[in-house]
PDB file of C-alpha atoms in Angstrom:
ATOM      1  CA  UNK A   1    -119.695-207.982 227.188  1.00 49.00           C
ATOM      2  CA  UNK A   2    -121.291-204.828 225.813  1.00 58.00           C
ATOM      3  CA  UNK A   3    -118.891-202.439 224.112  1.00 69.00           C
ATOM      4  CA  UNK A   4    -119.305-199.514 226.610  1.00 76.00           C
ATOM      5  CA  UNK A   5    -118.217-201.771 229.493  1.00 76.00           C
ATOM      6  CA  UNK A   6    -115.139-202.922 227.563  1.00 74.00           C
ATOM      7  CA  UNK A   7    -114.285-199.336 226.666  1.00 80.00           C
ATOM      8  CA  UNK A   8    -114.665-198.222 230.281  1.00 79.00           C
ATOM      9  CA  UNK A   9    -112.506-201.120 231.476  1.00 79.00           C
ATOM     10  CA  UNK A  10    -109.759-200.324 228.945  1.00 80.00           C
ATOM     11  CA  UNK A  11    -109.844-196.665 229.972  1.00 79.00           C
ATOM     12  CA  UNK A  12    -109.504-197.673 233.635  1.00 79.00           C
ATOM     13  CA  UNK A  13    -106.506-199.932 232.858  1.00 83.00           C
ATOM     14  CA  UNK A  14    -104.856-197.179 230.811  1.00 84.00           C
ATOM     15  CA  UNK A  15    -105.250-194.698 233.698  1.00 83.00           C
ATOM     16  CA  UNK A  16    -103.759-197.189 236.161  1.00 79.00           C
ATOM     17  CA  UNK A  17    -100.769-197.790 233.899  1.00 83.00           C
ATOM     18  CA  UNK A  18    -100.188-194.066 233.375  1.00 87.00           C
ATOM     19  CA  UNK A  19    -100.326-193.489 237.133  1.00 86.00           C
ATOM     20  CA  UNK A  20     -97.830-196.295 237.744  1.00 81.00           C
ATOM     21  CA  UNK A  21     -95.428-194.932 235.116  1.00 86.00           C
ATOM     22  CA  UNK A  22     -95.692-191.392 236.494  1.00 88.00           C
ATOM     23  CA  UNK A  23     -95.008-192.625 240.045  1.00 89.00           C
ATOM     24  CA  UNK A  24     -92.022-194.668 238.836  1.00 87.00           C
ATOM     25  CA  UNK A  25     -90.587-191.644 237.026  1.00 90.00           C
ATOM     26  CA  UNK A  26     -91.013-189.399 240.066  1.00 91.00           C
ATOM     27  CA  UNK A  27     -89.416-191.944 242.384  1.00 90.00           C
ATOM     28  CA  UNK A  28     -86.498-192.425 239.991  1.00 91.00           C
ATOM     29  CA  UNK A  29     -85.908-188.690 239.553  1.00 92.00           C
ATOM     30  CA  UNK A  30     -86.036-188.131 243.311  1.00 92.00           C
ATOM     31  CA  UNK A  31     -83.396-190.828 243.835  1.00 92.00           C
ATOM     32  CA  UNK A  32     -80.944-189.680 241.152  1.00 93.00           C
ATOM     33  CA  UNK A  33     -81.266-185.915 241.679  1.00 94.00           C
ATOM     34  CA  UNK A  34     -78.587-185.716 244.422  1.00 94.00           C
ATOM     35  CA  UNK A  35     -76.164-187.664 242.197  1.00 95.00           C
ATOM     36  CA  UNK A  36     -76.541-185.931 238.823  1.00 94.00           C
ATOM     37  CA  UNK A  37     -73.734-183.381 239.243  1.00 95.00           C
ATOM     38  CA  UNK A  38     -71.309-185.988 240.565  1.00 96.00           C
ATOM     39  CA  UNK A  39     -72.243-188.372 237.773  1.00 96.00           C
ATOM     40  CA  UNK A  40     -71.500-185.710 235.168  1.00 95.00           C
ATOM     41  CA  UNK A  41     -68.090-185.000 236.782  1.00 96.00           C
ATOM     42  CA  UNK A  42     -67.367-188.723 236.777  1.00 97.00           C
ATOM     43  CA  UNK A  43     -68.357-188.991 233.103  1.00 96.00           C
ATOM     44  CA  UNK A  44     -66.072-186.049 232.277  1.00 96.00           C
ATOM     45  CA  UNK A  45     -63.190-187.855 233.954  1.00 95.00           C
ATOM     46  CA  UNK A  46     -63.964-190.993 231.953  1.00 95.00           C
ATOM     47  CA  UNK A  47     -64.296-189.228 228.599  1.00 92.00           C
ATOM     48  CA  UNK A  48     -62.101-186.091 228.808  1.00 86.00           C
ATOM     49  CA  UNK A  49     -64.694-184.278 226.683  1.00 88.00           C
ATOM     50  CA  UNK A  50     -67.682-182.199 227.801  1.00 89.00           C
ATOM     51  CA  UNK A  51     -70.110-183.230 225.070  1.00 92.00           C
ATOM     52  CA  UNK A  52     -69.167-186.885 225.286  1.00 93.00           C
ATOM     53  CA  UNK A  53     -69.550-186.700 229.074  1.00 95.00           C
ATOM     54  CA  UNK A  54     -73.085-185.326 228.716  1.00 95.00           C
ATOM     55  CA  UNK A  55     -73.963-188.099 226.268  1.00 95.00           C
ATOM     56  CA  UNK A  56     -72.482-190.720 228.584  1.00 96.00           C
ATOM     57  CA  UNK A  57     -74.358-189.322 231.604  1.00 96.00           C
ATOM     58  CA  UNK A  58     -77.635-189.259 229.642  1.00 95.00           C
ATOM     59  CA  UNK A  59     -77.166-192.812 228.439  1.00 96.00           C
ATOM     60  CA  UNK A  60     -76.284-193.904 231.974  1.00 96.00           C
ATOM     61  CA  UNK A  61     -79.470-192.370 233.354  1.00 95.00           C
ATOM     62  CA  UNK A  62     -81.504-193.957 230.565  1.00 94.00           C
ATOM     63  CA  UNK A  63     -80.071-197.451 231.177  1.00 95.00           C
ATOM     64  CA  UNK A  64     -80.506-197.062 234.938  1.00 94.00           C
ATOM     65  CA  UNK A  65     -84.150-196.043 234.447  1.00 92.00           C
ATOM     66  CA  UNK A  66     -84.802-199.076 232.241  1.00 91.00           C
ATOM     67  CA  UNK A  67     -83.411-201.334 234.986  1.00 89.00           C
ATOM     68  CA  UNK A  68     -84.938-199.355 237.864  1.00 88.00           C
ATOM     69  CA  UNK A  69     -87.763-201.744 238.760  1.00 83.00           C
ATOM     70  CA  UNK A  70     -85.387-204.712 238.882  1.00 85.00           C
ATOM     71  CA  UNK A  71     -82.890-203.018 241.224  1.00 79.00           C
ATOM     72  CA  UNK A  72     -82.766-204.960 244.461  1.00 72.00           C
ATOM     73  CA  UNK A  73     -81.739-202.059 246.682  1.00 78.00           C
ATOM     74  CA  UNK A  74     -82.750-198.648 245.389  1.00 74.00           C
ATOM     75  CA  UNK A  75     -80.840-197.021 248.276  1.00 78.00           C
ATOM     76  CA  UNK A  76     -77.552-197.787 246.517  1.00 87.00           C
ATOM     77  CA  UNK A  77     -78.510-196.180 243.217  1.00 91.00           C
ATOM     78  CA  UNK A  78     -75.346-194.045 243.281  1.00 93.00           C
ATOM     79  CA  UNK A  79     -73.120-197.091 242.912  1.00 92.00           C
ATOM     80  CA  UNK A  80     -75.407-198.415 240.166  1.00 93.00           C
ATOM     81  CA  UNK A  81     -75.100-195.132 238.261  1.00 95.00           C
ATOM     82  CA  UNK A  82     -71.311-195.119 238.488  1.00 96.00           C
ATOM     83  CA  UNK A  83     -70.992-198.806 237.601  1.00 95.00           C
ATOM     84  CA  UNK A  84     -73.206-198.404 234.558  1.00 96.00           C
ATOM     85  CA  UNK A  85     -71.308-195.265 233.470  1.00 97.00           C
ATOM     86  CA  UNK A  86     -67.989-197.120 233.777  1.00 97.00           C
ATOM     87  CA  UNK A  87     -69.242-200.053 231.736  1.00 96.00           C
ATOM     88  CA  UNK A  88     -70.731-197.824 229.050  1.00 96.00           C
ATOM     89  CA  UNK A  89     -67.495-195.828 228.801  1.00 95.00           C
ATOM     90  CA  UNK A  90     -65.465-199.042 228.489  1.00 95.00           C
ATOM     91  CA  UNK A  91     -67.829-200.318 225.791  1.00 93.00           C
ATOM     92  CA  UNK A  92     -67.480-197.053 223.889  1.00 89.00           C
ATOM     93  CA  UNK A  93     -63.666-197.176 224.082  1.00 87.00           C
ATOM     94  CA  UNK A  94     -63.592-200.772 222.856  1.00 87.00           C
ATOM     95  CA  UNK A  95     -65.978-200.119 219.950  1.00 76.00           C
TER      96      UNK A  95
END
């Protein structure tokens, strides 16, 4: 295959991947937005410290995002967020 065709094909694949990632991020943010304040309150209750609560909430959102595509029912993301936060808090306490 001539080099320009390969380069064009790789550029096309890269654009498709970037579009997919951007759409995934937007979908994820739309789903968690209504739950962010409640998640932070929950993390404060688990940690009894504002800074630790923010770290726990951030880590929870990060882990949830990493698992987002494998979630069976994205409509129940609230329970996933709270379950992950609880498990992370327990892991931190036991460390």
